[in-house]
Amino acid sequence: MSTAYEETGRSRQKQRTRAALVAAARQLVAEGGRPPTVAEAAEAAAVSRTTAYRYFPTQHALLVAAHPEIETTSMLPAEVGSDPETRIEAAVRSFMAMVVDTEEQQRTMLRLSLQRDAASRELPLRQGRAIGWFTEALDPLADRLGADGVRRLAVAIRAVCGVEALVWLTDIAGLSREQAVEQMAWSAVALVRRANDQPHAL
Amino acid sequence: MSTAYEETGRSRQKQRTRAALVAAARQLVAEGGRPPTVAEAAEAAAVSRTTAYRYFPTQHALLVAAHPEIETTSMLPAEVGSDPETRIEAAVRSFMAMVVDTEEQQRTMLRLSLQRDAASRELPLRQGRAIGWFTEALDPLADRLGADGVRRLAVAIRAVCGVEALVWLTDIAGLSREQAVEQMAWSAVALVRRANDQPHAL
DNA sequence: TTCGTCATGGGACTTGAGTCCCACGAACGG
DNA sequence: CCGTTCGTGGGACTCAAGTCCCATGACGAA
């Protein structure tokens, strides 16, 4: 990671500082389950706290930038076939496996996104890739529902399957993680089925 | 249940102090959209901050205690009939109207419940009444699904309809509050329909 | 070579959550 | 009536999130 000492100039400097912060935060996230404070990330990046805040005005911004992007292009197994229900169930299970794997970070991100007042809520929030994955899983329905119908169905499914729902199902309803995922898969299929039965209703 | 302890002296004092804190917090919640700090509630109750923390170890605990309990016994209009789908849709709309009305507090409670580390997450969290209301709405299905089936369906529906989903649908997916509620109602019906079609699948 | 720009560092300050310790005084028990 | 208990108040302290201001020093253009 000792990059390009040849690169000089102020713009490069900024790039490097930013990259160092992101890399440090990313590493700290990977190491301990608990997300780092800004100060911790700054120190790990050998950068002053003040500077860190210059690049990322909030801890949330830093963690968003540090969020290890899942590189997966698709969440569907190769041999999944064309049945929409089977496909969405597979997609949901893959997606939720990832969410459960990174649950601590997911919770923190959710909490931090709830942190600020209504004003800052207007800011563009980072969307995950779930919509894309679900849309792909729903591809066989594109003819029947139309692109817009598929997208809305994907949104509906994402509303059922995610950290938010996981938090409620486990913390409040008392389900195990496995039960929660089962629940979500079942619900997702229910949504697909209704959309399929009544293409105009959504 | 209240026979054991004396009605005078110190125990009464404790009752009064606690009640004053709850009342103050409740009032502050009602006044400003933004939930009060512990210090604010303490001052409003004419009690020291230290004492406030003695009664409620966290802001979350105080807000939970202060949460104005909705007194509604049922969320169903009188003339709703016996069609489970109609009933659940009405219940969901009523419930979500209440959630949207108190959205700021709901968000804060959600955020605070995410606040602490995994250890404190083990503590019994307060459950809302949604499950009860949804169960009531699903009453016509009791024969078909059994009590347990109804409860699990109610849980599934609550996972789809609540602040958590509202937050995602509005903040991330960009839906309006109305659209989000529509979405939830549609999803809830989808779940009921699937449960009804395949009573054993859940 | 000089001079202004600009990324950075350092430290003080604010605010809210929460903890700890000690002192005061009213209530209680003997 | 006296001593203990216990609810309370006050203040100091920690910690993390942010904010602000000023100094410094390298970069880069004239």
Coordinates of C-alpha atoms (C1' of nucleotides) in Angstrom, one line a residue:
Chain A
M1 CA 0.0 0.0 0.0
S2 CA 3.0 2.3 0.0
T3 CA 1.9 3.8 -3.2
A4 CA 3.6 5.9 -5.8
Y5 CA 6.0 8.1 -4.0
E6 CA 6.8 9.4 -7.4
E7 CA 3.4 11.0 -7.4
T8 CA 3.8 14.6 -6.3
G9 CA 1.7 17.7 -6.2
R10 CA -1.0 18.8 -4.0
S11 CA -3.9 17.0 -5.8
R12 CA -2.0 13.7 -5.5
Q13 CA -1.4 14.4 -1.9
K14 CA -5.1 14.8 -1.3
Q15 CA -5.8 11.6 -3.1
R16 CA -3.3 9.8 -1.0
T17 CA -4.6 11.2 2.2
R18 CA -8.1 10.3 1.4
A19 CA -7.1 6.8 0.3
A20 CA -5.1 6.3 3.4
L21 CA -8.1 7.2 5.5
V22 CA -10.4 4.9 3.6
A23 CA -7.9 2.1 3.7
A24 CA -7.4 2.5 7.4
A25 CA -11.1 2.6 8.2
R26 CA -11.7 -0.4 6.0
Q27 CA -9.0 -2.4 7.8
L28 CA -10.3 -1.5 11.2
V29 CA -13.8 -2.4 10.1
A30 CA -12.5 -5.8 8.9
E31 CA -10.5 -6.4 12.1
G32 CA -12.8 -5.6 14.9
G33 CA -16.5 -6.1 14.5
R34 CA -17.0 -2.6 15.9
P35 CA -16.7 0.3 13.5
P36 CA -13.8 2.6 14.3
T37 CA -14.2 6.2 15.6
V38 CA -12.9 8.9 13.3
A39 CA -10.0 9.4 15.7
E40 CA -9.1 5.8 15.5
A41 CA -9.2 5.7 11.7
A42 CA -7.2 8.9 11.6
E43 CA -4.5 7.6 13.8
A44 CA -4.3 4.3 11.9
A45 CA -3.9 6.3 8.7
A46 CA -1.2 8.5 10.4
V47 CA -3.3 11.5 9.7
S48 CA -4.5 14.1 12.2
R49 CA -8.0 14.0 13.4
T50 CA -8.6 17.4 12.0
T51 CA -7.6 16.4 8.6
A52 CA -9.7 13.3 8.7
Y53 CA -12.8 15.5 9.4
R54 CA -11.8 17.7 6.5
Y55 CA -12.2 14.7 4.2
F56 CA -15.2 13.1 5.9
P57 CA -17.4 15.5 7.8
T58 CA -19.0 12.8 9.7
Q59 CA -18.2 9.3 10.9
H60 CA -21.0 8.1 8.7
A61 CA -19.4 9.6 5.6
L62 CA -16.1 7.8 6.4
L63 CA -17.8 4.5 7.0
V64 CA -19.7 4.8 3.8
A65 CA -16.5 5.4 1.9
A66 CA -14.9 2.6 3.7
H67 CA -17.7 0.1 3.2
P68 CA -16.1 -2.8 1.4
E69 CA -18.0 -3.0 -1.8
I70 CA -19.1 -6.4 -2.5
E71 CA -17.8 -7.2 -5.9
T72 CA -20.3 -9.7 -6.7
T73 CA -22.1 -9.0 -9.9
S74 CA -24.8 -11.5 -9.4
M75 CA -26.2 -13.3 -6.4
L76 CA -27.7 -16.1 -8.4
P77 CA -26.2 -19.5 -8.7
A78 CA -25.4 -20.4 -12.3
E79 CA -27.9 -23.2 -12.5
V80 CA -30.9 -21.4 -11.0
G81 CA -33.2 -21.6 -13.9
S82 CA -36.0 -19.3 -14.9
D83 CA -38.6 -19.7 -12.2
P84 CA -39.0 -16.2 -10.6
E85 CA -39.8 -17.6 -7.2
T86 CA -36.8 -19.9 -7.1
R87 CA -34.6 -17.1 -8.3
I88 CA -35.8 -14.5 -5.8
E89 CA -35.5 -17.0 -3.0
A90 CA -31.9 -17.7 -4.0
A91 CA -31.1 -14.0 -4.3
V92 CA -32.7 -13.2 -1.0
R93 CA -30.7 -15.9 0.8
S94 CA -27.4 -14.8 -0.8
F95 CA -28.1 -11.2 0.0
M96 CA -29.1 -11.9 3.6
A97 CA -26.1 -14.2 4.1
M98 CA -24.0 -11.2 3.3
V99 CA -26.0 -8.9 5.6
V100 CA -25.7 -11.4 8.5
D101 CA -22.0 -11.7 7.8
T102 CA -21.5 -8.0 8.2
E103 CA -24.3 -7.4 10.7
E104 CA -22.3 -5.2 13.1
Q105 CA -21.4 -2.8 10.3
Q106 CA -24.9 -2.9 8.9
R107 CA -26.3 -2.0 12.2
T108 CA -23.9 0.8 12.7
M109 CA -24.6 2.3 9.3
L110 CA -28.3 2.1 10.0
R111 CA -27.8 3.8 13.3
L112 CA -25.6 6.5 11.9
S113 CA -28.1 7.2 9.0
L114 CA -30.7 7.8 11.7
Q115 CA -28.4 10.0 13.7
R116 CA -28.8 13.4 12.2
D117 CA -31.8 15.7 12.0
A118 CA -34.3 15.8 9.2
A119 CA -32.2 18.3 7.3
S120 CA -29.3 16.0 6.7
R121 CA -31.6 13.2 5.8
E122 CA -32.1 15.0 2.5
L123 CA -28.6 14.2 1.5
P124 CA -28.3 11.5 -1.1
L125 CA -27.8 8.3 0.8
R126 CA -25.8 5.4 -0.7
Q127 CA -28.0 2.7 -2.1
G128 CA -26.8 -0.8 -1.9
R129 CA -26.9 -3.2 -4.7
A130 CA -29.8 -5.2 -3.5
I131 CA -32.2 -3.6 -5.9
G132 CA -30.0 -4.6 -8.8
W133 CA -29.7 -8.1 -7.7
F134 CA -33.3 -8.5 -7.1
T135 CA -34.1 -7.0 -10.4
E136 CA -31.9 -9.5 -12.0
A137 CA -33.6 -12.3 -10.2
L138 CA -36.9 -11.0 -11.4
D139 CA -35.8 -10.8 -15.0
P140 CA -38.1 -13.6 -16.1
L141 CA -41.0 -11.4 -15.1
A142 CA -39.9 -8.4 -17.1
D143 CA -42.3 -9.1 -20.0
R144 CA -45.2 -9.6 -17.7
L145 CA -44.6 -6.7 -15.3
G146 CA -42.7 -4.3 -17.4
A147 CA -39.4 -2.7 -16.3
D148 CA -41.1 -0.4 -13.9
G149 CA -43.2 -3.2 -12.4
V150 CA -40.1 -5.2 -11.8
R151 CA -38.3 -2.3 -10.2
R152 CA -41.2 -1.6 -7.8
L153 CA -41.4 -5.3 -6.9
A154 CA -37.7 -5.3 -6.2
V155 CA -38.1 -2.3 -3.9
A156 CA -40.9 -4.0 -2.1
I157 CA -38.8 -7.1 -1.6
R158 CA -35.9 -5.1 -0.4
A159 CA -38.1 -3.4 2.1
V160 CA -38.8 -6.9 3.5
C161 CA -35.2 -8.2 3.3
G162 CA -32.5 -6.1 4.9
V163 CA -30.9 -5.1 8.1
E164 CA -33.9 -3.1 9.2
A165 CA -36.1 -6.1 9.1
L166 CA -33.4 -8.3 10.5
V167 CA -33.1 -6.0 13.5
W168 CA -36.8 -6.2 14.2
L169 CA -37.2 -9.9 13.7
T170 CA -34.2 -10.8 15.9
D171 CA -34.2 -8.1 18.6
I172 CA -37.9 -7.6 19.0
A173 CA -39.6 -10.7 17.7
G174 CA -36.9 -12.9 19.1
L175 CA -36.3 -14.9 16.0
S176 CA -32.9 -16.5 15.4
R177 CA -31.0 -15.2 12.4
E178 CA -31.8 -18.4 10.5
Q179 CA -35.5 -18.1 11.3
A180 CA -35.4 -14.5 10.2
V181 CA -33.9 -15.3 6.9
E182 CA -36.5 -18.1 6.4
Q183 CA -39.2 -15.6 7.1
M184 CA -37.8 -13.1 4.6
A185 CA -37.5 -15.7 1.9
W186 CA -41.0 -16.7 2.5
S187 CA -42.2 -13.2 2.4
A188 CA -40.3 -12.3 -0.7
V189 CA -41.9 -15.3 -2.5
A190 CA -45.3 -14.1 -1.4
L191 CA -44.7 -10.7 -2.9
V192 CA -43.5 -12.2 -6.2
R193 CA -46.5 -14.4 -6.3
R194 CA -48.9 -11.6 -5.8
A195 CA -47.2 -9.4 -8.3
N196 CA -47.3 -12.3 -10.8
D197 CA -51.0 -12.9 -10.1
Q198 CA -52.1 -9.3 -10.3
P199 CA -49.6 -7.5 -12.5
H200 CA -51.4 -4.2 -12.3
A201 CA -52.0 -4.1 -8.6
L202 CA -48.7 -2.8 -7.4
Chain B
M1 CA -49.9 -6.7 43.4
S2 CA -49.2 -3.4 45.1
T3 CA -49.9 -4.7 48.6
A4 CA -46.4 -5.4 49.8
Y5 CA -45.0 -1.9 50.1
E6 CA -45.8 0.9 52.3
E7 CA -47.8 3.9 51.1
T8 CA -45.8 6.5 53.0
G9 CA -42.4 8.0 53.3
R10 CA -39.5 7.1 51.1
S11 CA -41.3 4.7 48.7
R12 CA -43.8 7.3 47.9
Q13 CA -41.0 9.8 47.3
K14 CA -39.5 7.4 44.8
Q15 CA -42.8 6.9 43.0
R16 CA -43.2 10.7 42.8
T17 CA -39.7 11.3 41.4
R18 CA -40.1 8.6 38.8
A19 CA -43.5 9.8 37.8
A20 CA -42.3 13.4 37.6
L21 CA -39.5 12.3 35.2
V22 CA -41.8 10.3 33.0
A23 CA -44.3 13.1 32.9
A24 CA -41.7 15.6 32.0
A25 CA -40.2 13.5 29.3
R26 CA -43.6 12.7 28.0
Q27 CA -44.5 16.3 27.8
L28 CA -41.2 17.3 26.1
V29 CA -41.7 14.5 23.6
A30 CA -45.2 15.9 22.8
E31 CA -44.0 19.4 22.6
G32 CA -40.9 19.4 20.4
G33 CA -40.6 16.7 17.7
R34 CA -37.1 16.0 19.0
P35 CA -36.9 13.8 22.0
P36 CA -35.4 15.4 25.1
T37 CA -32.0 14.7 26.5
V38 CA -31.9 13.2 29.9
A39 CA -30.7 16.5 31.3
E40 CA -33.6 18.3 29.7
A41 CA -36.1 15.9 31.2
A42 CA -34.5 16.1 34.5
E43 CA -34.6 19.9 34.6
A44 CA -38.2 19.9 33.4
A45 CA -39.0 17.5 36.3
A46 CA -37.1 19.7 38.8
V47 CA -34.9 16.7 39.5
S48 CA -31.1 16.5 39.3
R49 CA -29.5 14.9 36.3
T50 CA -27.8 12.4 38.6
T51 CA -31.1 11.3 40.1
A52 CA -32.6 11.0 36.6
Y53 CA -29.9 8.6 35.7
R54 CA -30.6 6.7 38.9
Y55 CA -34.1 5.9 37.7
F56 CA -33.3 5.5 34.0
P57 CA -29.8 4.3 33.3
T58 CA -30.1 5.3 29.7
Q59 CA -31.9 7.9 27.6
H60 CA -33.5 5.0 25.9
A61 CA -35.0 3.6 29.1
L62 CA -36.4 7.0 29.9
L63 CA -38.0 7.4 26.5
V64 CA -39.4 3.9 26.6
A65 CA -41.0 4.7 29.9
A66 CA -42.2 8.0 28.6
H67 CA -43.6 6.6 25.4
P68 CA -47.2 7.6 25.3
E69 CA -49.0 4.4 25.1
I70 CA -51.6 4.4 22.5
E71 CA -54.7 3.4 24.3
T72 CA -56.5 2.0 21.3
T73 CA -57.6 -1.5 21.9
S74 CA -58.3 -2.2 18.3
M75 CA -57.2 -0.6 15.0
L76 CA -60.1 -2.0 13.1
P77 CA -63.1 0.1 12.0
A78 CA -66.3 -1.4 13.4
E79 CA -67.8 -2.3 10.0
V80 CA -64.8 -4.0 8.6
G81 CA -66.3 -7.4 8.0
S82 CA -64.6 -10.7 8.1
D83 CA -62.4 -10.7 5.0
P84 CA -58.8 -11.2 6.3
E85 CA -57.3 -9.2 3.5
T86 CA -59.6 -6.2 4.0
R87 CA -59.1 -6.4 7.7
I88 CA -55.3 -6.6 7.6
E89 CA -55.2 -3.7 5.1
A90 CA -57.2 -1.6 7.4
A91 CA -55.1 -2.5 10.4
V92 CA -51.9 -1.8 8.5
R93 CA -53.1 1.6 7.4
S94 CA -54.2 2.5 10.9
F95 CA -51.0 1.3 12.4
M96 CA -48.9 3.1 9.9
A97 CA -50.8 6.3 10.3
M98 CA -49.9 6.2 13.9
V99 CA -46.3 5.5 13.1
V100 CA -46.1 8.3 10.6
D101 CA -47.7 10.7 13.1
T102 CA -45.0 10.0 15.6
E103 CA -42.2 9.4 13.1
E104 CA -39.5 11.5 14.9
Q105 CA -39.9 9.6 18.1
Q106 CA -40.1 6.3 16.3
R107 CA -36.9 7.0 14.5
T108 CA -35.2 8.0 17.8
M109 CA -36.3 4.9 19.5
L110 CA -35.0 2.8 16.7
R111 CA -31.7 4.7 16.7
L112 CA -31.3 4.3 20.5
S113 CA -32.2 0.7 20.3
L114 CA -29.3 0.3 17.9
Q115 CA -27.0 2.3 20.1
R116 CA -25.6 -0.1 22.5
D117 CA -23.3 -3.0 22.1
A118 CA -24.4 -6.6 21.5
A119 CA -24.5 -7.3 25.2
S120 CA -27.3 -4.9 26.1
R121 CA -29.2 -6.1 23.1
E122 CA -30.0 -9.2 25.1
L123 CA -32.2 -7.1 27.4
P124 CA -35.9 -7.6 26.9
L125 CA -37.0 -4.9 24.6
R126 CA -40.4 -3.4 24.7
Q127 CA -42.7 -4.8 22.2
G128 CA -45.3 -2.6 20.6
R129 CA -48.9 -3.6 20.2
A130 CA -48.7 -4.2 16.5
I131 CA -48.6 -7.9 16.8
G132 CA -51.8 -7.8 18.9
W133 CA -53.6 -5.6 16.4
F134 CA -52.5 -7.7 13.5
T135 CA -53.5 -10.9 15.2
E136 CA -56.9 -9.5 15.8
A137 CA -57.2 -8.5 12.2
L138 CA -56.3 -12.0 11.2
D139 CA -58.8 -13.6 13.5
P140 CA -60.9 -15.0 10.7
L141 CA -57.9 -17.1 9.7
A142 CA -57.5 -18.6 13.2
D143 CA -59.3 -21.8 12.2
R144 CA -57.4 -22.3 9.1
L145 CA -53.9 -21.4 10.3
G146 CA -54.1 -22.1 14.0
A147 CA -53.1 -19.7 16.7
D148 CA -49.4 -20.2 16.0
G149 CA -49.8 -19.8 12.3
V150 CA -51.7 -16.5 12.9
R151 CA -49.0 -15.3 15.2
R152 CA -46.2 -16.0 12.8
L153 CA -48.1 -14.3 10.0
A154 CA -48.6 -11.3 12.2
V155 CA -44.9 -11.2 12.9
A156 CA -44.2 -11.4 9.2
I157 CA -46.5 -8.6 8.6
R158 CA -45.0 -6.5 11.3
A159 CA -41.6 -7.0 9.8
V160 CA -43.0 -5.4 6.6
C161 CA -44.9 -2.6 8.3
G162 CA -43.1 -0.5 10.7
V163 CA -40.6 2.4 11.2
E164 CA -37.7 0.3 10.0
A165 CA -39.4 -0.4 6.6
L166 CA -40.6 3.2 6.5
V167 CA -37.1 4.5 7.0
W168 CA -35.8 2.4 4.2
L169 CA -38.6 3.1 1.8
T170 CA -38.5 6.9 2.3
D171 CA -34.9 7.6 2.9
I172 CA -33.3 5.2 0.6
A173 CA -35.8 4.2 -2.0
G174 CA -37.1 7.7 -2.1
L175 CA -40.8 7.0 -1.7
S176 CA -43.2 9.4 -0.2
R177 CA -44.8 8.5 3.1
E178 CA -48.0 7.8 1.3
Q179 CA -46.4 5.6 -1.3
A180 CA -44.6 3.7 1.4
V181 CA -47.8 3.0 3.2
E182 CA -49.4 1.8 0.0
Q183 CA -46.5 -0.4 -0.5
M184 CA -46.8 -1.9 2.9
A185 CA -50.5 -2.5 2.6
W186 CA -49.9 -4.3 -0.7
S187 CA -47.2 -6.4 0.8
A188 CA -49.2 -7.3 3.9
V189 CA -52.0 -8.5 1.7
A190 CA -49.6 -10.5 -0.3
L191 CA -48.4 -12.2 2.9
V192 CA -51.9 -13.0 4.0
R193 CA -52.7 -14.4 0.6
R194 CA -49.8 -16.7 0.6
A195 CA -50.5 -17.9 4.1
N196 CA -54.0 -18.5 3.2
D197 CA -53.1 -20.4 0.1
Q198 CA -50.5 -22.5 1.7
P199 CA -51.4 -22.8 5.4
H200 CA -48.5 -25.2 6.1
A201 CA -45.7 -23.3 4.4
L202 CA -44.9 -20.6 7.0
Chain C
dT1 C1' 14.4 33.2 -5.5
dT2 C1' 10.4 34.9 -3.6
dC3 C1' 5.8 34.8 -2.2
dG4 C1' 1.2 33.3 -1.8
dT5 C1' -1.6 29.1 -1.8
dC6 C1' -3.1 25.3 0.5
dA7 C1' -2.9 20.6 2.8
dT8 C1' -1.9 19.6 7.2
dG9 C1' -1.3 19.5 12.3
dG10 C1' -2.4 20.9 16.9
dG11 C1' -5.1 22.2 20.4
dA12 C1' -9.0 24.4 22.5
dC13 C1' -13.9 24.3 22.8
dT14 C1' -18.9 22.5 22.7
dT15 C1' -22.4 19.1 23.5
dG16 C1' -24.7 14.9 24.9
dA17 C1' -24.2 10.4 27.1
dG18 C1' -23.0 8.2 31.0
dT19 C1' -20.2 7.3 35.5
dC20 C1' -18.4 8.2 40.1
dC21 C1' -17.9 10.1 44.6
dC22 C1' -19.1 12.6 48.4
dA23 C1' -22.0 15.4 51.3
dC24 C1' -26.7 16.7 53.1
dG25 C1' -30.8 15.9 55.2
dA26 C1' -35.2 13.8 55.9
dA27 C1' -37.3 9.4 57.1
dC28 C1' -37.1 5.4 59.7
dG29 C1' -36.0 2.0 63.5
dG30 C1' -34.8 1.1 68.0
Chain D
dC1 C1' -34.1 10.8 71.1
dC2 C1' -30.2 9.2 68.5
dG3 C1' -28.1 6.8 64.9
dT4 C1' -28.6 4.6 60.5
dT5 C1' -30.6 4.3 56.0
dC6 C1' -31.4 6.1 51.8
dG7 C1' -33.1 9.4 48.2
dT8 C1' -31.1 13.3 46.5
dG9 C1' -28.0 17.0 44.8
dG10 C1' -23.7 18.7 43.1
dG11 C1' -19.8 18.5 40.7
dA12 C1' -15.9 16.4 38.5
dC13 C1' -14.7 13.2 35.1
dT14 C1' -14.6 10.1 30.6
dC15 C1' -15.5 9.5 25.9
dA16 C1' -16.9 10.3 21.1
dA17 C1' -18.7 13.5 17.8
dG18 C1' -17.9 17.7 15.8
dT19 C1' -16.3 22.7 15.2
dC20 C1' -13.0 26.4 15.0
dC21 C1' -8.8 28.9 14.8
dC22 C1' -4.1 29.5 14.1
dA23 C1' 0.5 27.9 13.0
dT24 C1' 3.6 25.6 9.7
dG25 C1' 5.7 24.2 5.8
dA26 C1' 5.9 22.3 1.3
dC27 C1' 4.2 23.2 -3.4
dG28 C1' 4.3 25.9 -7.4
dA29 C1' 3.9 30.0 -10.1
dA30 C1' 6.0 34.6 -11.2

